PDB file of C-alpha atoms and ligand atoms in Angstrom:
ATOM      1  CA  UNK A   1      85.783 186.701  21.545  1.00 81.00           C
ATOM      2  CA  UNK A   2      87.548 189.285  19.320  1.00 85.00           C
ATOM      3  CA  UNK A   3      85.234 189.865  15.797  1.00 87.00           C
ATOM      4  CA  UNK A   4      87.909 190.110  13.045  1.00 91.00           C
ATOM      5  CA  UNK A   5      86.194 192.509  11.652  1.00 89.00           C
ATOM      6  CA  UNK A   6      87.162 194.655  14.887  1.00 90.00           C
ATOM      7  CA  UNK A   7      89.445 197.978  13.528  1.00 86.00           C
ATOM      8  CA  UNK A   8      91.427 197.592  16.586  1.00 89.00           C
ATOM      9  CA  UNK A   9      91.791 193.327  16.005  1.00 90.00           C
ATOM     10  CA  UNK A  10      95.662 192.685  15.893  1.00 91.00           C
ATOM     11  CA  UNK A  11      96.066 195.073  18.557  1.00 91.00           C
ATOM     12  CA  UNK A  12      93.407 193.434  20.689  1.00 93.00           C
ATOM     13  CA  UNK A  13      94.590 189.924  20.089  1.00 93.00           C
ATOM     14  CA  UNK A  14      97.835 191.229  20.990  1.00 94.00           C
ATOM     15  CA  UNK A  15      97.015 192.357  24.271  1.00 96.00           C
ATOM     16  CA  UNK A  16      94.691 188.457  24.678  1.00 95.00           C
ATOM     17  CA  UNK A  17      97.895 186.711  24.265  1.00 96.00           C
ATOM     18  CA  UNK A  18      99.978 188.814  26.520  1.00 97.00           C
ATOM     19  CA  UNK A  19      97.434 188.521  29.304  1.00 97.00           C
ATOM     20  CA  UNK A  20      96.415 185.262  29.267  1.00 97.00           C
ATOM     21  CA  UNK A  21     100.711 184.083  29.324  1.00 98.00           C
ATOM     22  CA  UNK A  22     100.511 186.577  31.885  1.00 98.00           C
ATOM     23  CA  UNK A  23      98.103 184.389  33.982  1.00 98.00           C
ATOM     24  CA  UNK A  24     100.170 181.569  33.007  1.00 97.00           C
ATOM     25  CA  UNK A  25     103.395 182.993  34.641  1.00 97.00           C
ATOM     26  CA  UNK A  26     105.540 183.613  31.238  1.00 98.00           C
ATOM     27  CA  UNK A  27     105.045 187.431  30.781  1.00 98.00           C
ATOM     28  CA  UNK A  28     105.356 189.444  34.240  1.00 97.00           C
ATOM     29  CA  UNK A  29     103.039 192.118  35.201  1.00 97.00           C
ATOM     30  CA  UNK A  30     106.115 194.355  34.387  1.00 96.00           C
ATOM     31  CA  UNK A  31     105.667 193.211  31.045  1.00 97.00           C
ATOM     32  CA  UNK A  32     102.197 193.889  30.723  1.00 97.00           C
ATOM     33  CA  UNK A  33     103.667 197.488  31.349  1.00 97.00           C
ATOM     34  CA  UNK A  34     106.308 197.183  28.863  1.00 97.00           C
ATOM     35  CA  UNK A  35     103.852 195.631  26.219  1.00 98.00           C
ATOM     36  CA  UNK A  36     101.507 199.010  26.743  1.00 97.00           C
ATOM     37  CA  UNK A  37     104.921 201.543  26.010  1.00 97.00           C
ATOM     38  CA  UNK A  38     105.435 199.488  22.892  1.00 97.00           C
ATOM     39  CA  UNK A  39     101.588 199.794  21.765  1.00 97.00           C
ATOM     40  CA  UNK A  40     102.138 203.450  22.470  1.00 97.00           C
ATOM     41  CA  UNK A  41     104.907 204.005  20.197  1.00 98.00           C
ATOM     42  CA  UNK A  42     103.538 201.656  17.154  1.00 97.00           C
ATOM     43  CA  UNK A  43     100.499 204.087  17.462  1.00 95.00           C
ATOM     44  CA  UNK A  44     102.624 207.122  16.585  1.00 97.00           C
ATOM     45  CA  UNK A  45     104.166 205.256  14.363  1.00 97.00           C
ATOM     46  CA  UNK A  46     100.767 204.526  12.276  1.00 95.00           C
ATOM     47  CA  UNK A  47     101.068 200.225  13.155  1.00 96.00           C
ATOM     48  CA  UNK A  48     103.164 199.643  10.190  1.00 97.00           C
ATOM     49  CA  UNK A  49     106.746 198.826   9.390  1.00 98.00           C
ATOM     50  CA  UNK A  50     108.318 201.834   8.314  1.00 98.00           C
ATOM     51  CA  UNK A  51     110.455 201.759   5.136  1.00 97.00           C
ATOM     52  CA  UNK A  52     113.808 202.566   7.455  1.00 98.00           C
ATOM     53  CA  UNK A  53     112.768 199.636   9.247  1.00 98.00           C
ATOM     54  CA  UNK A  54     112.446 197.402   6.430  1.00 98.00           C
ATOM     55  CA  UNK A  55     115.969 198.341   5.793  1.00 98.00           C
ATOM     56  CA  UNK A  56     117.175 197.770   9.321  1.00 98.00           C
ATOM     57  CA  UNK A  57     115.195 193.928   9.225  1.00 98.00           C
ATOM     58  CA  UNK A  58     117.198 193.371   5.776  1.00 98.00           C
ATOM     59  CA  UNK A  59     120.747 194.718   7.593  1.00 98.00           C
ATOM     60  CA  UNK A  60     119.591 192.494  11.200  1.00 98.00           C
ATOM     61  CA  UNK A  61     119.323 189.016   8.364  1.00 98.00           C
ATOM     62  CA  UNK A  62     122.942 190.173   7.297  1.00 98.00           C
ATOM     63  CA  UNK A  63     124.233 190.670  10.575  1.00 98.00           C
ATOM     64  CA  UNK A  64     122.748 187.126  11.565  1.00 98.00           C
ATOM     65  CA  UNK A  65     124.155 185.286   8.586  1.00 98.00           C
ATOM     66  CA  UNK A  66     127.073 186.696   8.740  1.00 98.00           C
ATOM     67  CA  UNK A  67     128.204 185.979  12.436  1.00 98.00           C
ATOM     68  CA  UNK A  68     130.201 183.324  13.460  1.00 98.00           C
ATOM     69  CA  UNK A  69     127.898 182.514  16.644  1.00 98.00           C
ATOM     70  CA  UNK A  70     124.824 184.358  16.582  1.00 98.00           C
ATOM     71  CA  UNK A  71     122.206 184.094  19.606  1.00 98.00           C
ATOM     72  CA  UNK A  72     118.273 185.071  19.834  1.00 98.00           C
ATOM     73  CA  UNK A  73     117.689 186.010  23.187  1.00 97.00           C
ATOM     74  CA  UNK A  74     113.961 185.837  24.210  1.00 98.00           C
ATOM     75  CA  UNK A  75     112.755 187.267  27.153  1.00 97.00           C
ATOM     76  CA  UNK A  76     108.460 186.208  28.552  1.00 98.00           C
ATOM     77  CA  UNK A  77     107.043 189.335  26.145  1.00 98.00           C
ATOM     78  CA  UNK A  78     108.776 187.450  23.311  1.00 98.00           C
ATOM     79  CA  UNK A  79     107.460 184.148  24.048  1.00 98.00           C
ATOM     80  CA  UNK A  80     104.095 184.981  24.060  1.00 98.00           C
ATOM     81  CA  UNK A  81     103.899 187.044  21.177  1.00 98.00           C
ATOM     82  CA  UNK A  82     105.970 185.135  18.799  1.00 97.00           C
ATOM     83  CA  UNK A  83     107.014 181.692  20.101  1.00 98.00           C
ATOM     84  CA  UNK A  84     106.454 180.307  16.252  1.00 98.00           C
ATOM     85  CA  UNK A  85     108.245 183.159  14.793  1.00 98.00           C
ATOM     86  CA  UNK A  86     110.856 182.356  16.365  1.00 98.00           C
ATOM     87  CA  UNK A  87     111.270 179.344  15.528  1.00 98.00           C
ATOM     88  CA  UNK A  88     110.945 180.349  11.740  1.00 98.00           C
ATOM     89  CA  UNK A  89     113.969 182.773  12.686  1.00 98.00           C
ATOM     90  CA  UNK A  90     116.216 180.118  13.946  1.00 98.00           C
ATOM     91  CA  UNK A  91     115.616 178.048  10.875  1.00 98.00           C
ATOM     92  CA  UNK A  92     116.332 180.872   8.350  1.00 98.00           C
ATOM     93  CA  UNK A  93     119.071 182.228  10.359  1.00 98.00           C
ATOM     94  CA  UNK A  94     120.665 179.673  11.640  1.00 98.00           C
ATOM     95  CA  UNK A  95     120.868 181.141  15.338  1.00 98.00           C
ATOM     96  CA  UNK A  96     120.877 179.246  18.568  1.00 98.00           C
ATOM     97  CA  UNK A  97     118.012 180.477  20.963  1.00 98.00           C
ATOM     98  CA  UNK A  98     118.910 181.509  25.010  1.00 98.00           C
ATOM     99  CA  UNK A  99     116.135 182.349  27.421  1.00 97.00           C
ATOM    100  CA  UNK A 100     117.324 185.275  29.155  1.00 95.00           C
ATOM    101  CA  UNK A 101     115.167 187.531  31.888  1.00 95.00           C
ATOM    102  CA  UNK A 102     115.455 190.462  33.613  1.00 93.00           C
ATOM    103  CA  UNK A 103     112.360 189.305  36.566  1.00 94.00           C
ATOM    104  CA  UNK A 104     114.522 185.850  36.837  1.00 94.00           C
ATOM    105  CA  UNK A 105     112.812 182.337  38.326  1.00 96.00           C
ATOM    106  CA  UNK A 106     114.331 179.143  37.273  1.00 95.00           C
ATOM    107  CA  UNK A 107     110.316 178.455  37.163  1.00 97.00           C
ATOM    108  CA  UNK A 108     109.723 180.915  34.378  1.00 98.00           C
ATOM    109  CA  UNK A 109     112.991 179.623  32.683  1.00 97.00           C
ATOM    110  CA  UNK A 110     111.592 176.112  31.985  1.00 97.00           C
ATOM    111  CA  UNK A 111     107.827 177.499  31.647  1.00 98.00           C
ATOM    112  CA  UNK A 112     109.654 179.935  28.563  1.00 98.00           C
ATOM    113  CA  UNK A 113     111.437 176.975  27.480  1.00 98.00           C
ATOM    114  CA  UNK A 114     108.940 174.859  27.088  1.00 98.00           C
ATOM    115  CA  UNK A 115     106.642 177.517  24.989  1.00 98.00           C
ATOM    116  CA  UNK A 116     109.680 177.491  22.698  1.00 98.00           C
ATOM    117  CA  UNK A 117     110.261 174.202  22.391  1.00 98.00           C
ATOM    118  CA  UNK A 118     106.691 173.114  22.112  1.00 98.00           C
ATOM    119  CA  UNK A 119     106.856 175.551  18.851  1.00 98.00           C
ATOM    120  CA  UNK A 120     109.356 173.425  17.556  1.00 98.00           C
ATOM    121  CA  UNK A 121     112.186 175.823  18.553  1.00 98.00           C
ATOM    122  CA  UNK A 122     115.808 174.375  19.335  1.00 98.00           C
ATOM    123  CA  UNK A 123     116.691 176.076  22.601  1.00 98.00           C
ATOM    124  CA  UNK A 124     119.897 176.271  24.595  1.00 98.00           C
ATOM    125  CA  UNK A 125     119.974 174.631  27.832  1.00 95.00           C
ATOM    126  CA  UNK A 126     122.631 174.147  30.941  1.00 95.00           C
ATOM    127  CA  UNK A 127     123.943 175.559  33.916  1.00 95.00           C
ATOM    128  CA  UNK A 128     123.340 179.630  33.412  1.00 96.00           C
ATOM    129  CA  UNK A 129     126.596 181.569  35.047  1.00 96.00           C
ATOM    130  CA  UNK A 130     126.960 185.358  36.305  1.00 96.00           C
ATOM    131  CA  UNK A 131     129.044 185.696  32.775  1.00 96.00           C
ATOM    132  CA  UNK A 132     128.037 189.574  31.967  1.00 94.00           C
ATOM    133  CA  UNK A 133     129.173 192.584  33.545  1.00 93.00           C
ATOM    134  CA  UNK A 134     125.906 193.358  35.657  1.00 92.00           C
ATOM    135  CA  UNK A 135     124.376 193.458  38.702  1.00 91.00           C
ATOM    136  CA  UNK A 136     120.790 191.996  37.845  1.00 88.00           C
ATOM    137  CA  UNK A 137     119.994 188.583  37.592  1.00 89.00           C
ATOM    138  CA  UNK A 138     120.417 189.208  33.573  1.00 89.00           C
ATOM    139  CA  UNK A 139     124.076 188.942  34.288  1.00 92.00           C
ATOM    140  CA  UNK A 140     123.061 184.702  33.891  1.00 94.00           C
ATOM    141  CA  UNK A 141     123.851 183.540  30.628  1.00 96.00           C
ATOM    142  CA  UNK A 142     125.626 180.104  29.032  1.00 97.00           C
ATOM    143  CA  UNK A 143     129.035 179.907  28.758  1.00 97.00           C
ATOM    144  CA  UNK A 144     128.323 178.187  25.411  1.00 97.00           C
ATOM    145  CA  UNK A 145     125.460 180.712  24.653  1.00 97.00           C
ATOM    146  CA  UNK A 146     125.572 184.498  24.643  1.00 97.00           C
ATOM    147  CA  UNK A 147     128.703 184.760  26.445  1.00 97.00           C
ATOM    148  CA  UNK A 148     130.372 182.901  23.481  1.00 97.00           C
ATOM    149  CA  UNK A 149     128.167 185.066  20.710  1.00 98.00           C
ATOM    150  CA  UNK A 150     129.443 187.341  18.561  1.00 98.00           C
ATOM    151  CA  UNK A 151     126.469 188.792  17.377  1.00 98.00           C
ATOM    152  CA  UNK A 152     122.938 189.004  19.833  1.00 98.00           C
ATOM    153  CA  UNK A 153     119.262 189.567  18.828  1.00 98.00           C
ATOM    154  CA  UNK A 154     117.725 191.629  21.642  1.00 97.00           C
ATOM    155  CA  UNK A 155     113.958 191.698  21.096  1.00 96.00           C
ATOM    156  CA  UNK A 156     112.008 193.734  23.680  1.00 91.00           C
ATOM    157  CA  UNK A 157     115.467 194.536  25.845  1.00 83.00           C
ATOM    158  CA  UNK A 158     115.924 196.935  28.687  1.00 74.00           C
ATOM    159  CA  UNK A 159     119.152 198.906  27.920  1.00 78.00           C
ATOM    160  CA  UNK A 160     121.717 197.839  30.734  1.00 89.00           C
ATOM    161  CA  UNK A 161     122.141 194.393  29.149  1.00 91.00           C
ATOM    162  CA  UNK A 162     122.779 195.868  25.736  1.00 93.00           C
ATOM    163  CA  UNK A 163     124.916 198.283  26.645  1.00 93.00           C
ATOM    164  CA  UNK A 164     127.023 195.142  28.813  1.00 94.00           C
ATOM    165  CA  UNK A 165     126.949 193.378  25.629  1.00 96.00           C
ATOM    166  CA  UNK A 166     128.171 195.691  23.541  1.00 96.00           C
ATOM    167  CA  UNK A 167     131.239 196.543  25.894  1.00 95.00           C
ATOM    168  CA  UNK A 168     132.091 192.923  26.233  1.00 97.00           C
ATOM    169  CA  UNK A 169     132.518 193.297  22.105  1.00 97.00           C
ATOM    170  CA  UNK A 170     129.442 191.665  21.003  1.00 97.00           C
ATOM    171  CA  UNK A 171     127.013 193.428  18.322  1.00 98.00           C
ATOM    172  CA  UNK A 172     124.020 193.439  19.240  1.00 97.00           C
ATOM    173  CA  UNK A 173     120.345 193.769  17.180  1.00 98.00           C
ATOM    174  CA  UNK A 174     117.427 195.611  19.114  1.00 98.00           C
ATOM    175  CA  UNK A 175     114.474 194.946  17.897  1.00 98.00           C
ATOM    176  CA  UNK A 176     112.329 198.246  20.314  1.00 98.00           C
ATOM    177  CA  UNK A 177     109.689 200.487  19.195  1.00 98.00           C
ATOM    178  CA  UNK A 178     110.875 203.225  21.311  1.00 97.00           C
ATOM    179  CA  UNK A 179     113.691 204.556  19.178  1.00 97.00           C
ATOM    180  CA  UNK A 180     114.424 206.887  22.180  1.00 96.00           C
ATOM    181  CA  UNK A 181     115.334 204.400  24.561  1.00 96.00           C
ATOM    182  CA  UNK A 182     118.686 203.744  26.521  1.00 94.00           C
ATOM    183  CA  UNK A 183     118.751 200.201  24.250  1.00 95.00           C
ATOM    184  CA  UNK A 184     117.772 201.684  21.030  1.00 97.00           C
ATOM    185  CA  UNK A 185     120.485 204.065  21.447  1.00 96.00           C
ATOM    186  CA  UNK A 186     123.194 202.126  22.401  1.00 96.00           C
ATOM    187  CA  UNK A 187     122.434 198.663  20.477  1.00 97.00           C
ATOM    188  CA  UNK A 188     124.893 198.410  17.168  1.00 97.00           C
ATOM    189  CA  UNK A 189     121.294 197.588  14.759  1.00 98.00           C
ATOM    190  CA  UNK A 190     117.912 198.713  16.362  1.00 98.00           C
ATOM    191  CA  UNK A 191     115.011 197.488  14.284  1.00 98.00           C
ATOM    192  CA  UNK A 192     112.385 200.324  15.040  1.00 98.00           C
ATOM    193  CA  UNK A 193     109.288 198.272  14.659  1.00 98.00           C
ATOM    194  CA  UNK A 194     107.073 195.656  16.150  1.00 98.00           C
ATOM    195  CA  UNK A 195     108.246 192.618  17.156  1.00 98.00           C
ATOM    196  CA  UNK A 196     105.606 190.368  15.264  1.00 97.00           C
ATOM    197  CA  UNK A 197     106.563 192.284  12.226  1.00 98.00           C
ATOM    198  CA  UNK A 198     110.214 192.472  12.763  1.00 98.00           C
ATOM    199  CA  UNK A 199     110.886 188.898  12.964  1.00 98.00           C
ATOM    200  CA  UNK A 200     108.970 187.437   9.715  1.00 98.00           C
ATOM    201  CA  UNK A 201     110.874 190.065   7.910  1.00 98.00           C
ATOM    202  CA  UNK A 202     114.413 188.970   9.004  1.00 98.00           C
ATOM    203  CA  UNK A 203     113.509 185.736   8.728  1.00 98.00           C
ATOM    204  CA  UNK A 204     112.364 186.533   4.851  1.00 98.00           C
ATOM    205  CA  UNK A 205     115.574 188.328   4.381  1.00 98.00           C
ATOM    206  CA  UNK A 206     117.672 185.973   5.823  1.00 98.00           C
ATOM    207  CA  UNK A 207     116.508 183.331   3.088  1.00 98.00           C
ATOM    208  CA  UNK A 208     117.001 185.771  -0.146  1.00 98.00           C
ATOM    209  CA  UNK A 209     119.826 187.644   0.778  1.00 98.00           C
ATOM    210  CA  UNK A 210     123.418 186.986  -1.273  1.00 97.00           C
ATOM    211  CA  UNK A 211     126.873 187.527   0.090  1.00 97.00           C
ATOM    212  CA  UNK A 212     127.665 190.665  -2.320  1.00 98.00           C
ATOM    213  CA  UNK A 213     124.184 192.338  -0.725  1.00 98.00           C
ATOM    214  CA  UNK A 214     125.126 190.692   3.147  1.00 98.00           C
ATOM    215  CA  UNK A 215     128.129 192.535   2.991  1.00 98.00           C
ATOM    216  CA  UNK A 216     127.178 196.295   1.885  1.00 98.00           C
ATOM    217  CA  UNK A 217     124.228 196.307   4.287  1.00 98.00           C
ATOM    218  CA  UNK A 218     127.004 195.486   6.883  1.00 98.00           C
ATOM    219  CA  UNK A 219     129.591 197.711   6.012  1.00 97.00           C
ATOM    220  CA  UNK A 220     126.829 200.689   5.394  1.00 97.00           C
ATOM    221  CA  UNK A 221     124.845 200.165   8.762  1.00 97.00           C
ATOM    222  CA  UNK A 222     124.197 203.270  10.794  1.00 98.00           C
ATOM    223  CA  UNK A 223     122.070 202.896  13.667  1.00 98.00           C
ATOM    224  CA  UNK A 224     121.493 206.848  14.098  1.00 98.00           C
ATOM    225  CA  UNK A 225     119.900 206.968  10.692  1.00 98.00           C
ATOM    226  CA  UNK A 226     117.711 204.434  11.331  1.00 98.00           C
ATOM    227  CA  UNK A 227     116.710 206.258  14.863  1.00 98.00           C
ATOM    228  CA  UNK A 228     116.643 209.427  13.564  1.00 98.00           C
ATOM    229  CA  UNK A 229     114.296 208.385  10.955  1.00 98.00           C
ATOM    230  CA  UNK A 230     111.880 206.838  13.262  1.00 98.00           C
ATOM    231  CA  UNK A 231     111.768 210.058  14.894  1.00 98.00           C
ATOM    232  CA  UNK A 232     111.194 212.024  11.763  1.00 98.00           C
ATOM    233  CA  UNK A 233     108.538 209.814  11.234  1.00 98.00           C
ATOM    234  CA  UNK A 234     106.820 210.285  14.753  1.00 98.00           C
ATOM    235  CA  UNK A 235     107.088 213.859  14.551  1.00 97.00           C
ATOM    236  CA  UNK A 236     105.486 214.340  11.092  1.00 97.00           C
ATOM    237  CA  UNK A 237     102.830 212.224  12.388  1.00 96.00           C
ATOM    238  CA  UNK A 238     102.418 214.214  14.868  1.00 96.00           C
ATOM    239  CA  UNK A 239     102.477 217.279  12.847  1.00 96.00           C
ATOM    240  CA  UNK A 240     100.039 216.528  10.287  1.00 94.00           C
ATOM    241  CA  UNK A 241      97.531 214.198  12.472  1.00 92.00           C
ATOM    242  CA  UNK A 242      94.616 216.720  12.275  1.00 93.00           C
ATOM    243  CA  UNK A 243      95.505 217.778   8.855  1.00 91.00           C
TER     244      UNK A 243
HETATM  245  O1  LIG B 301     110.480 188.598  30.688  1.00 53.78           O
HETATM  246  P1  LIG B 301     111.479 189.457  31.426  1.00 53.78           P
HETATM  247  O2  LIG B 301     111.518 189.137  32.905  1.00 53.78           O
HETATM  248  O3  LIG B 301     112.860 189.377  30.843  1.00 53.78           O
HETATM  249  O4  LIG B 301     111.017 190.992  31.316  1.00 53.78           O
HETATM  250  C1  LIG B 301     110.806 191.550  30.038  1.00 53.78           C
HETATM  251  C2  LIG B 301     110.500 193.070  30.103  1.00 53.78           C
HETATM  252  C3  LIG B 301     109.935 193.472  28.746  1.00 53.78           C
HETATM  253  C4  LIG B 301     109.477 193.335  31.189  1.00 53.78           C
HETATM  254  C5  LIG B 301     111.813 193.832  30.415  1.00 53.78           C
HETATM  255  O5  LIG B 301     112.771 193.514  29.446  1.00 53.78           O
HETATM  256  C6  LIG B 301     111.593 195.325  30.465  1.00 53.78           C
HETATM  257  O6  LIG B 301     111.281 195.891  31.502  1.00 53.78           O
HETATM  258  O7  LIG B 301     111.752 195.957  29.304  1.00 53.78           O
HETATM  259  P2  LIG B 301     111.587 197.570  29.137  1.00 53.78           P
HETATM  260  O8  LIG B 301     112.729 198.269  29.787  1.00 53.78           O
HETATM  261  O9  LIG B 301     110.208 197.981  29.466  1.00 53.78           O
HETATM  262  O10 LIG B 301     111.803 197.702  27.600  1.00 53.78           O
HETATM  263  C7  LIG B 301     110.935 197.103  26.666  1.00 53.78           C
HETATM  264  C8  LIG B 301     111.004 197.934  25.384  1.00 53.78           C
HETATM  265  O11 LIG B 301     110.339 197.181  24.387  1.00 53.78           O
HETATM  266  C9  LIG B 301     110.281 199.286  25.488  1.00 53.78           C
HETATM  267  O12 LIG B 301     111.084 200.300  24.900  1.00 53.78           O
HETATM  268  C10 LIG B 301     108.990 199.102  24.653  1.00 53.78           C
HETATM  269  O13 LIG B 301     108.653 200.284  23.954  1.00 53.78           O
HETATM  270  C11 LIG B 301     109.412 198.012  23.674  1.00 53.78           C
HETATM  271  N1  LIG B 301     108.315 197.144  23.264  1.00 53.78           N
HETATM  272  C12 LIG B 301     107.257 196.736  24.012  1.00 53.78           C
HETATM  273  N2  LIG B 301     106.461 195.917  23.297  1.00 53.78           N
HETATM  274  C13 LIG B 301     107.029 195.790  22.073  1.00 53.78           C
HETATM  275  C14 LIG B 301     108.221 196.579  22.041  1.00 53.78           C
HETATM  276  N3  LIG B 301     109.017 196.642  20.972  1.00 53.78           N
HETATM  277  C15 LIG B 301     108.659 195.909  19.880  1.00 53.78           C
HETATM  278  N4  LIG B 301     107.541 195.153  19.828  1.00 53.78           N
HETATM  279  C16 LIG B 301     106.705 195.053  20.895  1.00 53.78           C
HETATM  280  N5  LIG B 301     105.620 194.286  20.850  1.00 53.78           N
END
């Protein structure tokens, strides 16, 4: 039992949910790995949604609303974490929803699916094909799904498939708290913040934005600002954290 009073509580219950759907087969024990990098990198970057970021949620709504086919892609980390969030996304957005893994079972497929669905989330099923350019089991995708998308929300990605996607024409949103990584580089949008923020602000955005505003965040979106801000950010933490 976490006391909510606990300085450390949203952290804690964090790391509670990702180990107990990591008993439960849905997050890997490489994602209990992955989930401790992320924690690393919200801590330098003070556990808050930086005002960059805020930007790059509002510019990842406009991206959504404006694609012809967009796709959420949820891996086991997103499950646990934010199975009802994502469901408010799809709602707001308007986006279908494809499990896709890197550690692939058809087991932890249905187990995802079934998280998703049992938070009321609408999620793709059918016969998953070797449709992107890579060698990894992440290469299985629906025909009808991502392969058909124009525009992909990555949360929690590991950069191959983002980089695939992007060369197959696709934009793609990264939502990775690591601005240094191989996806955060390469994605067209990274959203430099944590995933249980990150979503409940696109989804907010995606339900007040107007065409005139969808359109300038689209046409003015830089991903190496939005990087190189999160690194500013880091460092000046860093810089002044014993001041
Ligand atoms: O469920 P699977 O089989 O598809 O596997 C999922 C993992 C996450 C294990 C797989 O995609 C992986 O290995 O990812 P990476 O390469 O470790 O990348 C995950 C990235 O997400 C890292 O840069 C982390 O810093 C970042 N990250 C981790 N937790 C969070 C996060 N970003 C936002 N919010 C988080 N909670």
């Amino acid at each position: 039992m976490i006391p909510a009073d606990h300085p450390r509580y949203t952290s804690l219950i964090a790391r509670e949910k990702i180990s107990r759907f990591a008993g439960e087969g849905i997050v890997t024990l490489e994602g209990l790995a992955a989930h401790g990098r992320g924690e690393a990198f919200d801590y330098l970057l003070g556990e808050k949604t930086i005002k960059s970021a805020f930007l790059a949620e509002e510019t990842a709504a406009a991206m959504l609303l404006a694609a012809r086919s967009p796709v959420i892609s949820v891996n086991g980390n997103t499950a646990a974490l934010c199975a009802d969030l994502i469901h408010e996304l799809q709602e707001a957005s308007g986006a279908a929803v494809e499990v896709n893994l890197f550690h692939r079972t058809e087991e932890r497929v249905e187990k995802i699916s079934t998280l998703l669905r049992d938070n009321g989330v609408v999620v793709l099923s059918g016969k998953a094909e070797r449709l992107l350019p890579l060698s990894h089991d992440r290469a299985l995708c629906l025909k009808n799904g991502m392969f058909a998308a124009d525009v992909i929300l990555v949360p929690l990605e590991d950069g191959d498939r983002c980089s695939a996607l992007v060369s197959m024409g696709k934009k793609v949103i990264a939502i990775d708290l690591n601005p240094l990584s191989r996806t955060a580089r390469t994605a067209t949008l990274t959203v430099v913040d944590e995933v249980t923020r990150a979503i409940p602000n696109i989804s907010r955005f995606c339900r007040s934005l107007d065409r005139e505003r969808t359109e300038t965040l689209i046409r003015s979106c830089d991903n190496t600002i939005f990087l190189k801000d999160a690194i500013d950010e880091i460092s000046g933490r860093l810089t002044h954290a014993l001041d």
